[in-house]
Structure formats: C-alpha cells, structure tokens
Short mmCIF file of C-alpha atoms in Angstrom, two decimals:
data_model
loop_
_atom_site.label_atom_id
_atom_site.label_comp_id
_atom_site.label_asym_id
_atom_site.label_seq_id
_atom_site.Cartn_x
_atom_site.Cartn_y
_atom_site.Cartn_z
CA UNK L 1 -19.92 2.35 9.20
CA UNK L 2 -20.42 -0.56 11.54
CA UNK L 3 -17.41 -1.13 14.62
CA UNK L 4 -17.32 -4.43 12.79
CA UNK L 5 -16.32 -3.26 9.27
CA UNK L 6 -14.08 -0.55 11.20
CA UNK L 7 -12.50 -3.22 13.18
CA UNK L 8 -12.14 -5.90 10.36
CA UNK L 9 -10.71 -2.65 8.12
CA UNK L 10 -8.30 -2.01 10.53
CA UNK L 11 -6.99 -5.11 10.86
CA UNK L 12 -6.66 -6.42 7.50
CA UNK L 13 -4.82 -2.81 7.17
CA UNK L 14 -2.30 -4.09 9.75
CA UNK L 15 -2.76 -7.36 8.15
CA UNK L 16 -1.32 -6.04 4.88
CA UNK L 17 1.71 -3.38 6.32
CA UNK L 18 2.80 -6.07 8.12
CA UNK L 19 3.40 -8.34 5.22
CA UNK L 20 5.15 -5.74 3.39
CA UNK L 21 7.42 -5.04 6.64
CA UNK L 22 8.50 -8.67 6.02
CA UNK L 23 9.30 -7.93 2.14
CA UNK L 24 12.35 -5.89 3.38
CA UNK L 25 13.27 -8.32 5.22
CA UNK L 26 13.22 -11.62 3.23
CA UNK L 27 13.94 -9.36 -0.50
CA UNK L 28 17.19 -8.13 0.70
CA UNK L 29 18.87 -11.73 -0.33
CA UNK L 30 16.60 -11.93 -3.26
CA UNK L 31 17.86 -8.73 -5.01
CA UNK L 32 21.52 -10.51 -4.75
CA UNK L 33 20.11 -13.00 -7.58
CA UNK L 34 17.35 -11.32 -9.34
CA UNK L 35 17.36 -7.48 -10.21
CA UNK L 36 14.30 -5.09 -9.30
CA UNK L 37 12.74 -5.30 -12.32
CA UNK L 38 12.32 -9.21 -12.96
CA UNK L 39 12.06 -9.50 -9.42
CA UNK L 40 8.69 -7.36 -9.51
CA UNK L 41 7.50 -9.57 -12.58
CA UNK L 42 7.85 -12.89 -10.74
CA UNK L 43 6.46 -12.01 -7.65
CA UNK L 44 3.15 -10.46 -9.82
CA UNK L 45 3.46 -13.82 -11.55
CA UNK L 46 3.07 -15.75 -8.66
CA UNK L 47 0.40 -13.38 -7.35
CA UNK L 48 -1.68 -13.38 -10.33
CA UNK L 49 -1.71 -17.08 -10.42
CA UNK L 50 -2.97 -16.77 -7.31
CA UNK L 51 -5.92 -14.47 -8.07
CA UNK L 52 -7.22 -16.51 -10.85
CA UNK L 53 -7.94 -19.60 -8.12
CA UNK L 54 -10.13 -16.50 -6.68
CA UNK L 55 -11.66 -15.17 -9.44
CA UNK L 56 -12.63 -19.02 -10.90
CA UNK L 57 -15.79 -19.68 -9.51
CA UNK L 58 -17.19 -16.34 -10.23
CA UNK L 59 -17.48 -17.25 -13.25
CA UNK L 60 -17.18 -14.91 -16.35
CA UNK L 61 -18.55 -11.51 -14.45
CA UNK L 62 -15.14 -10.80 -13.72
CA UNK L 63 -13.26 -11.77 -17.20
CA UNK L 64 -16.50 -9.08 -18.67
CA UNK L 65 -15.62 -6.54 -16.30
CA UNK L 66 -11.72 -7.14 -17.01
CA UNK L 67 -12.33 -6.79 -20.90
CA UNK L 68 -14.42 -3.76 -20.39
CA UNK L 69 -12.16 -1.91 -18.24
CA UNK L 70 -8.45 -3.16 -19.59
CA UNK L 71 -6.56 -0.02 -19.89
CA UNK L 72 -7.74 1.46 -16.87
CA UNK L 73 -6.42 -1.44 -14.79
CA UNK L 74 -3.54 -1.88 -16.62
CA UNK L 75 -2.47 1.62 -16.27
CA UNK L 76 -3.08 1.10 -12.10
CA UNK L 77 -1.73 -1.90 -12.22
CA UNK L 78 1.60 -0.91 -13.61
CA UNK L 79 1.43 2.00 -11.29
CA UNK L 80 1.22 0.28 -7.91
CA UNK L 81 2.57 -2.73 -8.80
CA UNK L 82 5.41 -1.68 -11.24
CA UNK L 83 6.56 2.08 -10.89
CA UNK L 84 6.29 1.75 -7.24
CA UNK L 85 8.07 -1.83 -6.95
CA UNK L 86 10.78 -1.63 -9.65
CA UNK L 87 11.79 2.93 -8.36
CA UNK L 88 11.89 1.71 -4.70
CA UNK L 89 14.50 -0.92 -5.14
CA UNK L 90 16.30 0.78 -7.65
CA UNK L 91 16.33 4.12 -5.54
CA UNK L 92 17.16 2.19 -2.52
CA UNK L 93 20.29 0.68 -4.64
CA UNK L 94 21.52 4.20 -4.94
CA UNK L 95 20.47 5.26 -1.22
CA UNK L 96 20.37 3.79 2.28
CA UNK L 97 17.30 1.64 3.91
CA UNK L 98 16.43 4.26 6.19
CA UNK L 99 16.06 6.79 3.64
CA UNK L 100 13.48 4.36 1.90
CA UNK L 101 11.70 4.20 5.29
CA UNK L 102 11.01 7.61 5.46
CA UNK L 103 10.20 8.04 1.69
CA UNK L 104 7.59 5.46 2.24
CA UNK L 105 6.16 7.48 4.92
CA UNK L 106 5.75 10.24 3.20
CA UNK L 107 3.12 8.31 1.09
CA UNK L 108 0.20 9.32 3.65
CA UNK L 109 1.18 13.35 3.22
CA UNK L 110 1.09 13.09 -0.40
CA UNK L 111 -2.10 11.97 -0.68
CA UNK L 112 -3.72 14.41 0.83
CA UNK L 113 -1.63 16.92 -0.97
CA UNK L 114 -2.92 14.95 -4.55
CA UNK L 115 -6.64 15.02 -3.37
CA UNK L 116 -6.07 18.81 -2.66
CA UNK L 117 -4.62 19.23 -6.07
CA UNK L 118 -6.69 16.80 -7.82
CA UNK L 119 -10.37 16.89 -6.23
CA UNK L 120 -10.41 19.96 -3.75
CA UNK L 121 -10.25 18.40 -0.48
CA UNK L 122 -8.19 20.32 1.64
CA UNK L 123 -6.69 18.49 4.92
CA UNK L 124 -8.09 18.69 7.95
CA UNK L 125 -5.32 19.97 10.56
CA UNK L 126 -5.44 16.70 12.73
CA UNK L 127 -5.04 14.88 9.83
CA UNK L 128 -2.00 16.78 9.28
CA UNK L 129 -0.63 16.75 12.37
CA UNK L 130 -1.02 13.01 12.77
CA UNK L 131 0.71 12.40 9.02
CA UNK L 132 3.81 15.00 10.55
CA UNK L 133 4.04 12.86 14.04
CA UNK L 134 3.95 9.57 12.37
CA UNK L 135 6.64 11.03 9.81
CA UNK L 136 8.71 12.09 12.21
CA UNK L 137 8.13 8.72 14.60
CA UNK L 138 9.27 6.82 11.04
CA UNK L 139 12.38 9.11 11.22
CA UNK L 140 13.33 8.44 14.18
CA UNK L 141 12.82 4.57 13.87
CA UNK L 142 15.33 4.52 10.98
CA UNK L 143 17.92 6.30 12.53
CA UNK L 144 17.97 9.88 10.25
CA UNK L 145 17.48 12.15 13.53
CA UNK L 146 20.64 10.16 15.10
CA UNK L 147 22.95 10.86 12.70
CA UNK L 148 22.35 7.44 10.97
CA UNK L 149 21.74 8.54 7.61
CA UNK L 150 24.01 8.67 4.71
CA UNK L 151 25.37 6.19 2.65
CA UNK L 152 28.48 4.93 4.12
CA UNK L 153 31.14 5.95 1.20
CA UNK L 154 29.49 9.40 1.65
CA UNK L 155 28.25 10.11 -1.20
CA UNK L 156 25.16 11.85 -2.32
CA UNK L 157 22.01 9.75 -1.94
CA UNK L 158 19.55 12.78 -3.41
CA UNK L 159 19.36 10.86 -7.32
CA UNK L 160 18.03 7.10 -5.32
CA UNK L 161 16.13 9.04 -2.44
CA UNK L 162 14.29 11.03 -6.14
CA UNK L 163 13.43 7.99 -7.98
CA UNK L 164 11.98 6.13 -4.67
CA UNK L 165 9.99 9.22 -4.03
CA UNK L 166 8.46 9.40 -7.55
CA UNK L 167 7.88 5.94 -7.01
CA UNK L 168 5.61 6.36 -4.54
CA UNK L 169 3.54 8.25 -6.60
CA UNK L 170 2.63 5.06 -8.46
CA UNK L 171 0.50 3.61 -5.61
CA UNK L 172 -1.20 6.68 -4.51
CA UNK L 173 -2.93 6.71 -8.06
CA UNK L 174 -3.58 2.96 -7.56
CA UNK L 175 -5.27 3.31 -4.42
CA UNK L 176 -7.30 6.00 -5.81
CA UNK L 177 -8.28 3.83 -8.19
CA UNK L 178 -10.45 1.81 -6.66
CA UNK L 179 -12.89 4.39 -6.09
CA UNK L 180 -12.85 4.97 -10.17
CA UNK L 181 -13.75 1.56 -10.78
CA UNK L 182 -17.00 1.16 -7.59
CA UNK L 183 -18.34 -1.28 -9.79
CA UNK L 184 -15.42 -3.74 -8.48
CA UNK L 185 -15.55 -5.36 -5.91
CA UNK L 186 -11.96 -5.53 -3.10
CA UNK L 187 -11.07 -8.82 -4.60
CA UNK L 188 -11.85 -8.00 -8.60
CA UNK L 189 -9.74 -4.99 -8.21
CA UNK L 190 -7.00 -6.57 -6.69
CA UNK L 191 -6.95 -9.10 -9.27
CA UNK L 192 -8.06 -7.41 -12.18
CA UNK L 193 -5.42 -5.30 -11.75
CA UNK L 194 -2.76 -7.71 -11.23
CA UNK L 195 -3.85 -9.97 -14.23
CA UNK L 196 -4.14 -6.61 -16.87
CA UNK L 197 -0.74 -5.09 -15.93
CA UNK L 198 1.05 -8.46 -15.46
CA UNK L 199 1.70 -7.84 -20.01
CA UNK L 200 3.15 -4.39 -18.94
CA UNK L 201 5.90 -6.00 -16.45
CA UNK L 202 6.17 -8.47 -18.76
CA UNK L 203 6.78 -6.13 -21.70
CA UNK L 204 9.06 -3.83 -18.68
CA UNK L 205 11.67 -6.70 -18.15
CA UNK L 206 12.05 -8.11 -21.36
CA UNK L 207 12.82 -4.36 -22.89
CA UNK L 208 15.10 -3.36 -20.19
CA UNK L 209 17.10 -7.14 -20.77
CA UNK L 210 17.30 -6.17 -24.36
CA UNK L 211 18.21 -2.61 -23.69
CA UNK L 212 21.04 -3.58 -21.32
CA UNK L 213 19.70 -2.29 -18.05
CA UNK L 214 18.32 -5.49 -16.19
CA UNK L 215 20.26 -9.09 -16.40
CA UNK L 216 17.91 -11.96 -16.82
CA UNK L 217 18.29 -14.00 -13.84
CA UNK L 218 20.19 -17.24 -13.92
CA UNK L 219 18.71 -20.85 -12.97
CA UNK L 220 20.89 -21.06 -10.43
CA UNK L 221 19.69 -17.48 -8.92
CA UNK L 222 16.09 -18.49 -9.04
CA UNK L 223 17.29 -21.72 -7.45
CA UNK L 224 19.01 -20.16 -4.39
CA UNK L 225 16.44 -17.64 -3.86
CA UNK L 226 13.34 -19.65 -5.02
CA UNK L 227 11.51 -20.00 -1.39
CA UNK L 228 11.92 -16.16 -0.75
CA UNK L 229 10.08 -15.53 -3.99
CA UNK L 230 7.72 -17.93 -3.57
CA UNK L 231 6.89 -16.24 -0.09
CA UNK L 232 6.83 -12.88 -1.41
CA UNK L 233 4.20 -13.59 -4.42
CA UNK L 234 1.64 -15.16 -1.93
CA UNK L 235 2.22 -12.88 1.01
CA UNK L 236 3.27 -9.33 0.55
CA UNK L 237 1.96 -9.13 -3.58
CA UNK L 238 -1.09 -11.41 -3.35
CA UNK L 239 -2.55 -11.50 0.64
CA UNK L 240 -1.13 -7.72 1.64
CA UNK L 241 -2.28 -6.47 -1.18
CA UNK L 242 -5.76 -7.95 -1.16
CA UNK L 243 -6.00 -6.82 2.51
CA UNK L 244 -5.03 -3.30 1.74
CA UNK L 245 -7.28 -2.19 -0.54
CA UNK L 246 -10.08 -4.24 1.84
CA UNK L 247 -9.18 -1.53 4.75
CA UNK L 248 -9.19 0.99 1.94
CA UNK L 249 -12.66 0.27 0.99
CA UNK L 250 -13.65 -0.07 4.50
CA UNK L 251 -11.74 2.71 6.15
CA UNK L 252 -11.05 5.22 2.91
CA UNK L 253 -7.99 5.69 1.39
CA UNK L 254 -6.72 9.03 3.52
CA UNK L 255 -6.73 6.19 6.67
CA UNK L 256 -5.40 3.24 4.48
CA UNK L 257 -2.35 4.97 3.49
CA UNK L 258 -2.04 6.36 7.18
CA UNK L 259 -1.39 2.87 7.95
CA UNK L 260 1.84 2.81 5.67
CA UNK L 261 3.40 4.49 8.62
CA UNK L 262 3.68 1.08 10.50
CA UNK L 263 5.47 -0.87 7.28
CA UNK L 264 8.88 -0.41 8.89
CA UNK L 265 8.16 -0.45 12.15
CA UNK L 266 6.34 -4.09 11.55
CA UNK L 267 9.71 -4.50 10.03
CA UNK L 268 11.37 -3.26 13.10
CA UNK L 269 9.14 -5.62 15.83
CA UNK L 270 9.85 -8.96 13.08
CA UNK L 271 14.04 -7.93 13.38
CA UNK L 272 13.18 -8.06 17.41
CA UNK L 273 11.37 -11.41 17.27
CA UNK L 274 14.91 -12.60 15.26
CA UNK L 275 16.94 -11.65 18.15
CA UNK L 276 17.91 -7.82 17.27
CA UNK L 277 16.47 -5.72 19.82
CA UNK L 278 15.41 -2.15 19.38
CA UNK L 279 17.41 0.71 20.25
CA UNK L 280 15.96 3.65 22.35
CA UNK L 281 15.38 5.76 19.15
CA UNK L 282 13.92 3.74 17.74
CA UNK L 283 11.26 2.24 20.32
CA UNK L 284 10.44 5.90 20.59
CA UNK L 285 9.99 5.84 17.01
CA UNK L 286 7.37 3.28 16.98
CA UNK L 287 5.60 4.75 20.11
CA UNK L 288 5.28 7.99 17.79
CA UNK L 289 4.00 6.32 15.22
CA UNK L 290 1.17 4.14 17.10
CA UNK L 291 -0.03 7.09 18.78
CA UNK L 292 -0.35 9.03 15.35
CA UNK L 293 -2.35 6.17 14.10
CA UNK L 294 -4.46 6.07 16.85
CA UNK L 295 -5.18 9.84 17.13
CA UNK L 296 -5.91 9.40 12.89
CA UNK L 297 -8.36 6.45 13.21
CA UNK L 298 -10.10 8.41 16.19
CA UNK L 299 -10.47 11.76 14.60
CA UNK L 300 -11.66 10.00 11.37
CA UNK L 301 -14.00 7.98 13.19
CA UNK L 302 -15.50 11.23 14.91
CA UNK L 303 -15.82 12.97 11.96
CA UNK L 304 -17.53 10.03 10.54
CA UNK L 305 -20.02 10.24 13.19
CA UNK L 306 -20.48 14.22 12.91
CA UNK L 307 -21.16 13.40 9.39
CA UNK L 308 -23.92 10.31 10.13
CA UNK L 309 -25.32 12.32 12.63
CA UNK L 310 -25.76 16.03 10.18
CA UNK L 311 -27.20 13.87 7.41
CA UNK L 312 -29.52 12.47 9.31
CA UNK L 313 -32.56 13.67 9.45
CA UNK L 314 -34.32 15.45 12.99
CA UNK L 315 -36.62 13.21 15.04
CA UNK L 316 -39.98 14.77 15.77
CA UNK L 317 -42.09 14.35 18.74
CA UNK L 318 -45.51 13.82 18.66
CA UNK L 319 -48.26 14.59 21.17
CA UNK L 320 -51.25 11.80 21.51
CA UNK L 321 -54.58 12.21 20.53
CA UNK L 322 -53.31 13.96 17.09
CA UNK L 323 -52.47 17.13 19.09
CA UNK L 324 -49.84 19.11 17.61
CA UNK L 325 -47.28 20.98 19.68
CA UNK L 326 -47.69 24.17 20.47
#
C-alpha cells in the first residue's frame, strides 16, 4: 500500500465519522417529527437517489452485477443501513446519548471478536489495547466515568443500551461484506447496496405503520424538519457512507471500524464550534481516543510492512565475469 492510498484512506475515514458525528446532532429535532423507522427509509431514499446519478454513466455493468447479486446486498443493506439505523434510535429512546456513544464504540472490539469467531483471526494485543484505550477515551468523553450516566428518572436503561448493541451488529456484517462481493467496486457497493435494501425499509415501515408500532409522519412533520433530512440523505447516508467503505477498502476493515471511535468526539469538536465548550473529561476523552487511533494506524502500518517485506522475495548478489560466490 502506497502513503497515498493510506493517506487518502485515512481521510475519507475521517471524512465519513465526521459526517455521522453531525447526524446526532442535526437528527435529534428530526426524531421529534418522524420516528426511527421512516426516518431511516427517507434518508436511504434520498441517498439512493443519489447513487443512481453515480451509477448512470456506467452504464448497465452495475444494474448486471445488482441483478446477479440481489439478495446478498439486500441482506447487507438492511443490515447496515436498517438494523443498525432503526435499533440505535430506538435503543437510544429507551437509554441516554452517552450510553449510545459508548455502544458505538464498542463496534471496533466486536469485530475482531466476529473475525475470531467467524474466520480464525485472533487479535493482535496492540490492536487490543488500542480498541480498550479508545473505549475507554469514548467513555470518558460522554460522561459515564463522571457519574453522568443514567437516565434522569432513574430507571433502568439495560433493555435500550441491548437493542443499540445488537444493532451494531448490523454494520459489522455490512462492512464485511464488501470483501464477499471483490468484484464491486467502493462506489457499486455502496450503491448497490443502498438501491437492493431500499424494498426491505420500504417493506420495514409500511409493516410496522400497519402493525401499530411506527406513526406515518405528517406533512407538516416532513415540512418542519425537511432541510435536516435533506442534509442527512446526502451527507451522513450517501457521502459518509461512500467514504467509509473507501477507507475500508483502502485501510481494511479492522482500521475502518477503529475509526468509529472518533464519531462522537467529531460530534463533540462540531458542539465546540456552536459555542459549547468541552469539559476537562471530556477533552481528555478525545486526547485518549486520538492517541489510540494513532498507535492503531501505526502498528497496522508496521505490520503491513513486516508483511511486504516477508513476502518478498531475497535479493541476490552477483559477482562479474559470471563468477559465482563462494
């Protein structure tokens, strides 16, 4: 791997956390109008609109690969974009944000525990050191180690803090996806994926209206909330998403969902740039959770390089005149 394609990887990885620090942010009205559920199909909706622009001039490679591959996606699809979307917010309406912060950083240590399960691949101890400092670096940023937890009638958060962490689940099998599917390019994936589960949220929100669980939301809900869910289907469903799995390919998925780490401290720094400074704690927090990074991305890239170099194969020297070393 080039330092190009490990600098452009990196970047579009802190392209795309940093988007999705900004969905707390701007969603937190939304969810006032439209529920979880419809919310996640209209921002897909928007996103997927967006992906066929992309996919246009490609001509009908892609729609080939999409018919040849539909379940697959759709199952991914509805994984990443569904079960992880629709079990956040709804855990997070039964828990507290900082909770959800730290369930989302737990996304990097269950990976690795899936690809020990799944394919063998036990965890190096840096890499688990760095997933426990940037864990506890996300704790500390939300407030749990000050005594900020809890939800503030008291009451047991373990059912919402369950369902967000079963969530979660969802887009670790999407991002493992994409190595499934090599065939796909970053932006066929993306989209492909988008456009074959986009039926399954579909199907989602319509049965839970009919089964009494979600409310359809209003015209005048969509019409007060309209510019935040225009924002979120280009930025953090359509752009992050497309720049995720971009560092993912690039930088593997062990280091892409590493990155995850910095989705509420992004949120954090875009709170300061509103005026709301951060608190001790939780500058120390994001500190923590830089230097994890850092030490992650280093130790991957040297192990990269051990690799590179043991594959390659010994240089010989050769004496002139045909002699042959003694």
């Amino acid at each position: 791997m080039s330092r190009r394609q490990r600098i452009a990887g990196t970047a579009a990885l802190l392209l795309a956390t940093s988007g999705w620090g900004s969905l707390f942010l701007v969603s937190k009205g939304v969810l006032h109008h439209v529920e979880p559920v419809w919310f996640t199909l209209i921002r897909y909706t928007l996103s997927a609109l967006l992906f066929v622009l992309l996919i246009l001039p490609r001509g009908a490679a892609p729609w080939r690969k999409l018919r040849r591959h539909a379940g697959p996606l759709a199952l991914r699809g509805a994984a990443g974009f569904g079960v992880f979307s629709v079990m956040l917010l709804v855990g997070l309406a039964h828990s507290v944000p900082s909770h959800g912060a730290v369930i989302i950083a737990t996304t990097p240590m269950t990976t690795q525990i899936v690809r020990w399960l799944l394919d063998g691949v036990r965890p190096t101890r840096t890499t688990l050191l760095t997933s426990a400092l940037a864990l506890l670096g996300v704790a500390t940023v939300s407030g749990l180690l000050a005594g900020g937890a809890g939800s503030p009638g008291g009451a047991s958060t373990l059912m919402g803090d369950a369902i967000a962490f079963v969530g979660t689940l969802g887009w670790v099998w999407y991002t493992r996806g994409a190595a499934r599917l090599p065939e796909l390019d970053v932006i066929e994936y993306t989209a492909l994926t988008v456009l074959a589960s986009w039926p399954v949220l579909l199907a989602a929100a319509v049965g839970a209206s009919v089964l009494g669980w979600s409310a359809v939301p209003s015209v005048e809900g969509l019409r007060l909330s309209w510019h935040a869910l225009l924002f979120v289907g280009v930025v953090p469903s359509a752009i992050s998403v497309l720049a995720f799995n971009y560092g993912v390919r690039a930088l593997g998925a062990v280091t892409g969902t590493a990155f995850l780490n910095f989705v509420p401290v992004s949120a954090l720094l875009m709170s300061a740039a509103m005026g709301r400074l951060p608190t001790t704690s939780e500058a120390a927090g994001m500190a923590m959770v830089i230097a994890a990074l850092l030490i992650h991305t280093a130790s991957s890239r040297k192990a990269s390089a051990t690799a590179a170099a043991t594959i390659a194969p010994p240089q010989q020297n050769y004496r002139t005149c045909g002699a042959t070393p003694s």
